[in-house]
Amino acid sequence: YDQNGDTLAKETVNFFCLSFGPWLGIHELQLFPGANLGTGPQLLTLELFSGFGDTLVCAWDLMVDLCPPDSCVYAQLTFSDWHDQLVQDGVYWFLEDPLGGTVGSGVFQMDGVNRNAEDSVCIAPGTDYYLWVSPFTQVNVFDSINLAVSSNGGITSLINYHQNDSFPSDMFFDWYGDCADGTNAILEVEQPSFQAWQHGAWLFIQQEQIGQFQELRLLDGQGQAVRSLPMSGERSVVNVEGLAPGVYIVQALARSGAFAARKVVVR
């Protein structure tokens, strides 16, 4: 409820826990239809009852902004030691926007037991974010330290940026919102100007018009080029032996910058 005592949301739960970070303990509390959310930061109170809902167990005062001025997308920051010799104590991190303003800071706590520390920050989509960490003490100079920024709470393999070195350097990265075309985005083309088919270990590409395209690329599901070769004549051949079975994108490019694409299944 808010400072006026008006209840904004209420529900019955059969499970409750406390956890670190927004990913493992997150729970959405649905607001009542028509509830007045107000504008700007405000102090709300969250209460937890037990039994039959008549025993107050604990309460929290929460300073929240239910109507933030700018939309943001959560980024998960990860600091990992991939060897047995752990970085000791806390490693402080700082995140700055392109204008040099601090938009987030925190600490990766390495306690001698956990080899992985995580934190999170909600930042607006934009370019040239700057992430850096304070100096830290290593037990073993040959340790492999991984510093990463990921989306979707790290529950997928969509790691946007990462470094893996004994001493990670400052990291610049761009941050995209939902449904944004990133650097590996592939535009859909409704009418590709070539045909593609596989026979054995070879993928055959045939242009509808000779000389229409000059370069051929084969991209995996992450948008990374696994094959690249010039196109000449009516038909080009790509060796797909050794590639993992799955869906790939064949991309044909012209000198003008135009391109056509087609999905193929490599077996």
Coordinates of C-alpha atoms in Angstrom, one line a residue:
Y1 CA 0.0 0.0 0.0
D2 CA 1.0 3.6 -0.5
Q3 CA 1.6 6.4 2.0
N4 CA -2.1 7.2 2.0
G5 CA -2.9 3.7 3.1
D6 CA -4.5 2.7 -0.2
T7 CA -3.8 -0.9 -1.2
L8 CA -2.3 -1.2 -4.6
A9 CA -1.9 -5.0 -4.8
K10 CA -2.7 -8.1 -2.8
E11 CA -2.4 -11.8 -3.4
T12 CA -2.2 -15.2 -1.7
V13 CA 1.1 -17.0 -2.1
N14 CA 2.1 -20.5 -1.1
F15 CA 5.9 -20.0 -1.4
F16 CA 8.1 -17.1 -0.3
C17 CA 11.9 -16.7 -0.3
L18 CA 14.6 -14.1 -0.1
S19 CA 17.5 -14.1 -2.6
F20 CA 20.2 -11.9 -4.0
G21 CA 19.8 -10.2 -7.3
P22 CA 16.7 -9.7 -9.4
W23 CA 16.9 -13.0 -11.3
L24 CA 16.4 -15.9 -8.9
G25 CA 14.0 -14.4 -6.5
I26 CA 11.9 -12.2 -8.8
H27 CA 8.1 -12.2 -8.4
E28 CA 5.5 -10.1 -10.2
L29 CA 2.8 -8.6 -8.0
Q30 CA -0.2 -7.6 -10.1
L31 CA -1.7 -4.2 -9.3
F32 CA -5.4 -3.8 -8.9
P33 CA -7.1 -2.5 -12.1
G34 CA -7.5 1.3 -11.8
A35 CA -5.0 1.7 -9.0
N36 CA -3.5 5.1 -8.8
L37 CA 0.2 4.6 -9.2
G38 CA 1.2 8.2 -8.9
T39 CA 4.3 9.7 -10.6
G40 CA 7.9 9.9 -9.5
P41 CA 9.6 8.1 -6.6
Q42 CA 7.3 7.2 -3.7
L43 CA 7.4 5.2 -0.5
L44 CA 5.4 2.0 -0.5
T45 CA 5.0 -0.7 2.2
L46 CA 5.0 -4.5 1.6
E47 CA 3.6 -6.7 4.3
L48 CA 3.8 -10.5 4.6
F49 CA 1.1 -12.4 6.6
S50 CA 1.2 -16.1 7.6
G51 CA -1.4 -18.6 8.9
F52 CA -4.8 -17.7 7.6
G53 CA -3.7 -14.2 6.6
D54 CA -4.3 -12.8 10.1
T55 CA -0.7 -12.8 11.5
L56 CA 1.7 -10.1 10.3
V57 CA 5.2 -11.6 10.1
C58 CA 7.2 -8.8 8.6
A59 CA 7.0 -5.6 6.6
W60 CA 9.3 -3.6 4.3
D61 CA 9.4 0.0 3.3
L62 CA 10.2 0.2 -0.4
M63 CA 11.2 3.4 -2.3
V64 CA 10.1 2.7 -5.8
D65 CA 9.4 4.6 -9.0
L66 CA 6.4 3.0 -10.6
C67 CA 6.5 5.3 -13.6
P68 CA 10.1 5.7 -14.5
P69 CA 10.8 8.4 -17.1
D70 CA 13.0 6.2 -19.3
S71 CA 12.5 2.5 -20.1
C72 CA 15.4 0.3 -19.2
V73 CA 16.5 -3.3 -19.9
Y74 CA 18.2 -5.4 -17.2
A75 CA 21.8 -6.4 -17.8
Q76 CA 23.4 -9.1 -15.7
L77 CA 27.0 -8.6 -14.9
T78 CA 29.2 -11.6 -14.1
F79 CA 32.7 -11.8 -12.7
S80 CA 34.1 -15.4 -12.7
D81 CA 37.4 -17.2 -11.8
W82 CA 37.6 -20.2 -14.1
H83 CA 40.4 -21.9 -12.0
D84 CA 40.7 -23.2 -8.5
Q85 CA 42.7 -20.2 -7.2
L86 CA 40.1 -17.6 -6.4
V87 CA 40.2 -13.8 -6.5
Q88 CA 39.9 -12.7 -2.9
D89 CA 37.6 -10.1 -1.3
G90 CA 35.4 -7.7 -3.2
V91 CA 35.9 -6.4 -6.7
Y92 CA 34.0 -3.1 -7.2
W93 CA 32.4 -2.4 -10.6
F94 CA 31.3 0.9 -12.1
L95 CA 29.2 1.6 -15.2
E96 CA 29.2 4.9 -17.0
D97 CA 27.1 6.3 -19.8
P98 CA 28.6 8.0 -23.0
L99 CA 28.6 11.3 -21.1
G100 CA 30.6 9.9 -18.2
G101 CA 27.7 9.8 -15.8
T102 CA 27.6 6.8 -13.4
V103 CA 24.5 4.8 -14.1
G104 CA 25.4 1.9 -11.8
S105 CA 27.9 0.5 -9.4
G106 CA 28.3 -2.4 -7.0
V107 CA 30.6 -5.1 -5.8
F108 CA 31.4 -8.6 -6.9
Q109 CA 32.0 -10.5 -3.6
M110 CA 34.5 -13.3 -3.9
D111 CA 34.4 -15.1 -0.6
G112 CA 36.9 -17.9 -1.2
V113 CA 34.2 -20.4 -1.9
N114 CA 32.2 -19.2 -4.8
R115 CA 34.0 -18.9 -8.1
N116 CA 31.3 -16.8 -9.7
A117 CA 29.8 -13.4 -8.6
E118 CA 26.8 -11.7 -10.2
D119 CA 25.2 -8.3 -10.1
S120 CA 22.6 -6.5 -12.2
V121 CA 21.7 -3.0 -13.4
C122 CA 18.8 -1.7 -15.4
I123 CA 20.0 0.6 -18.2
A124 CA 18.4 2.4 -21.1
P125 CA 19.2 1.1 -24.6
G126 CA 22.2 3.1 -26.0
T127 CA 25.7 3.0 -27.2
D128 CA 29.2 3.3 -25.7
Y129 CA 28.5 2.2 -22.2
Y130 CA 31.7 1.9 -20.2
L131 CA 32.2 -0.9 -17.6
W132 CA 35.3 -1.0 -15.4
V133 CA 36.3 -2.8 -12.2
S134 CA 38.6 -1.8 -9.4
P135 CA 42.0 -3.4 -8.9
F136 CA 41.9 -6.8 -7.3
T137 CA 44.3 -9.3 -5.8
Q138 CA 44.7 -12.7 -7.5
V139 CA 46.0 -15.8 -5.8
N140 CA 47.4 -17.2 -9.0
V141 CA 48.5 -14.9 -11.9
F142 CA 47.6 -17.7 -14.3
D143 CA 43.9 -17.6 -13.3
S144 CA 41.5 -17.0 -16.1
I145 CA 39.1 -14.1 -15.2
N146 CA 35.9 -13.7 -17.1
L147 CA 34.0 -10.4 -17.1
A148 CA 30.6 -10.5 -18.9
V149 CA 27.5 -8.5 -19.6
S150 CA 24.5 -10.6 -20.6
S151 CA 20.8 -10.3 -21.3
N152 CA 17.8 -12.5 -20.3
G153 CA 19.2 -13.0 -16.8
G154 CA 22.0 -15.2 -18.2
I155 CA 19.6 -18.1 -18.6
T156 CA 20.3 -18.3 -22.3
S157 CA 23.6 -18.3 -24.2
L158 CA 23.0 -14.8 -25.5
I159 CA 26.2 -13.3 -24.0
N160 CA 26.5 -9.9 -25.5
Y161 CA 30.0 -9.0 -24.3
H162 CA 32.6 -10.8 -22.4
Q163 CA 36.4 -10.8 -21.7
N164 CA 38.5 -13.7 -20.6
D165 CA 42.0 -12.7 -19.4
S166 CA 44.2 -12.7 -16.3
F167 CA 43.3 -9.0 -15.7
P168 CA 40.1 -7.9 -17.6
S169 CA 40.4 -4.4 -19.1
D170 CA 37.8 -1.7 -19.3
M171 CA 34.9 -2.8 -21.4
F172 CA 32.9 -0.7 -23.9
F173 CA 29.6 -2.1 -25.2
D174 CA 26.3 -1.1 -26.8
W175 CA 23.0 -2.1 -25.2
Y176 CA 19.9 -2.9 -27.2
G177 CA 16.2 -3.1 -26.1
D178 CA 13.7 -5.8 -27.0
C179 CA 13.2 -6.5 -30.7
A180 CA 16.2 -4.3 -31.7
D181 CA 18.4 -5.3 -34.6
G182 CA 21.9 -5.8 -33.1
T183 CA 25.2 -6.3 -34.9
N184 CA 24.3 -9.9 -35.8
A185 CA 20.8 -9.3 -36.9
I186 CA 19.8 -10.8 -40.2
L187 CA 17.1 -9.0 -42.2
E188 CA 14.3 -11.2 -43.6
V189 CA 14.0 -11.3 -47.4
E190 CA 10.7 -12.5 -48.7
Q191 CA 11.9 -13.3 -52.2
P192 CA 15.5 -14.5 -52.3
S193 CA 17.1 -14.4 -55.8
F194 CA 18.8 -17.7 -55.5
Q195 CA 18.2 -21.3 -54.8
A196 CA 20.0 -23.5 -52.2
W197 CA 20.1 -27.2 -51.6
Q198 CA 22.4 -29.8 -50.0
H199 CA 23.8 -32.9 -51.5
G200 CA 26.1 -34.9 -49.2
A201 CA 28.8 -32.7 -47.8
W202 CA 28.1 -29.9 -50.4
L203 CA 25.7 -27.0 -50.4
F204 CA 24.8 -25.8 -53.9
I205 CA 23.8 -22.2 -54.5
Q206 CA 22.4 -21.2 -57.8
Q207 CA 21.8 -17.5 -58.8
E208 CA 18.6 -16.7 -60.7
Q209 CA 20.7 -14.1 -62.7
I210 CA 24.4 -14.6 -63.4
G211 CA 26.5 -11.9 -61.9
Q212 CA 23.8 -10.6 -59.6
F213 CA 25.9 -11.3 -56.4
Q214 CA 29.6 -11.3 -55.8
E215 CA 30.0 -12.8 -52.3
L216 CA 28.4 -15.7 -50.5
R217 CA 28.3 -16.2 -46.7
L218 CA 27.0 -19.0 -44.6
L219 CA 25.9 -17.9 -41.1
D220 CA 25.1 -20.0 -38.0
G221 CA 22.2 -19.4 -35.6
Q222 CA 24.1 -16.7 -33.7
G223 CA 24.8 -14.7 -36.9
Q224 CA 28.4 -15.7 -37.1
A225 CA 29.9 -16.4 -40.5
V226 CA 31.2 -20.0 -40.7
R227 CA 31.8 -20.0 -44.5
S228 CA 32.6 -17.2 -46.9
L229 CA 33.6 -17.3 -50.6
P230 CA 33.3 -15.2 -53.8
M231 CA 30.4 -16.0 -56.2
S232 CA 31.1 -16.5 -59.9
G233 CA 29.1 -18.0 -62.6
E234 CA 25.6 -19.5 -62.3
R235 CA 26.3 -21.9 -59.4
S236 CA 28.5 -21.9 -56.3
V237 CA 29.4 -24.8 -54.0
V238 CA 30.1 -24.7 -50.3
N239 CA 31.7 -27.5 -48.3
V240 CA 29.6 -28.0 -45.1
E241 CA 31.5 -31.1 -43.9
G242 CA 32.3 -30.7 -40.2
L243 CA 29.4 -28.2 -39.5
A244 CA 27.0 -29.1 -36.7
P245 CA 23.5 -30.1 -38.1
G246 CA 20.9 -27.4 -37.8
V247 CA 19.5 -24.3 -39.4
Y248 CA 21.9 -21.9 -41.2
I249 CA 21.4 -18.7 -43.2
V250 CA 22.8 -18.4 -46.7
Q251 CA 23.5 -14.8 -47.5
A252 CA 24.4 -13.5 -51.0
L253 CA 25.8 -9.9 -51.2
A254 CA 26.1 -7.5 -54.2
R255 CA 28.6 -4.7 -54.6
S256 CA 25.8 -2.2 -54.1
G257 CA 25.3 -3.5 -50.6
A258 CA 22.0 -5.3 -51.4
F259 CA 21.7 -8.9 -50.3
A260 CA 19.3 -11.8 -50.3
A261 CA 19.1 -14.5 -47.7
R262 CA 17.6 -18.0 -47.4
K263 CA 17.3 -20.4 -44.5
V264 CA 18.8 -23.9 -45.1
V265 CA 18.9 -27.0 -42.9
V266 CA 22.3 -28.7 -42.9
R267 CA 22.1 -32.4 -42.1

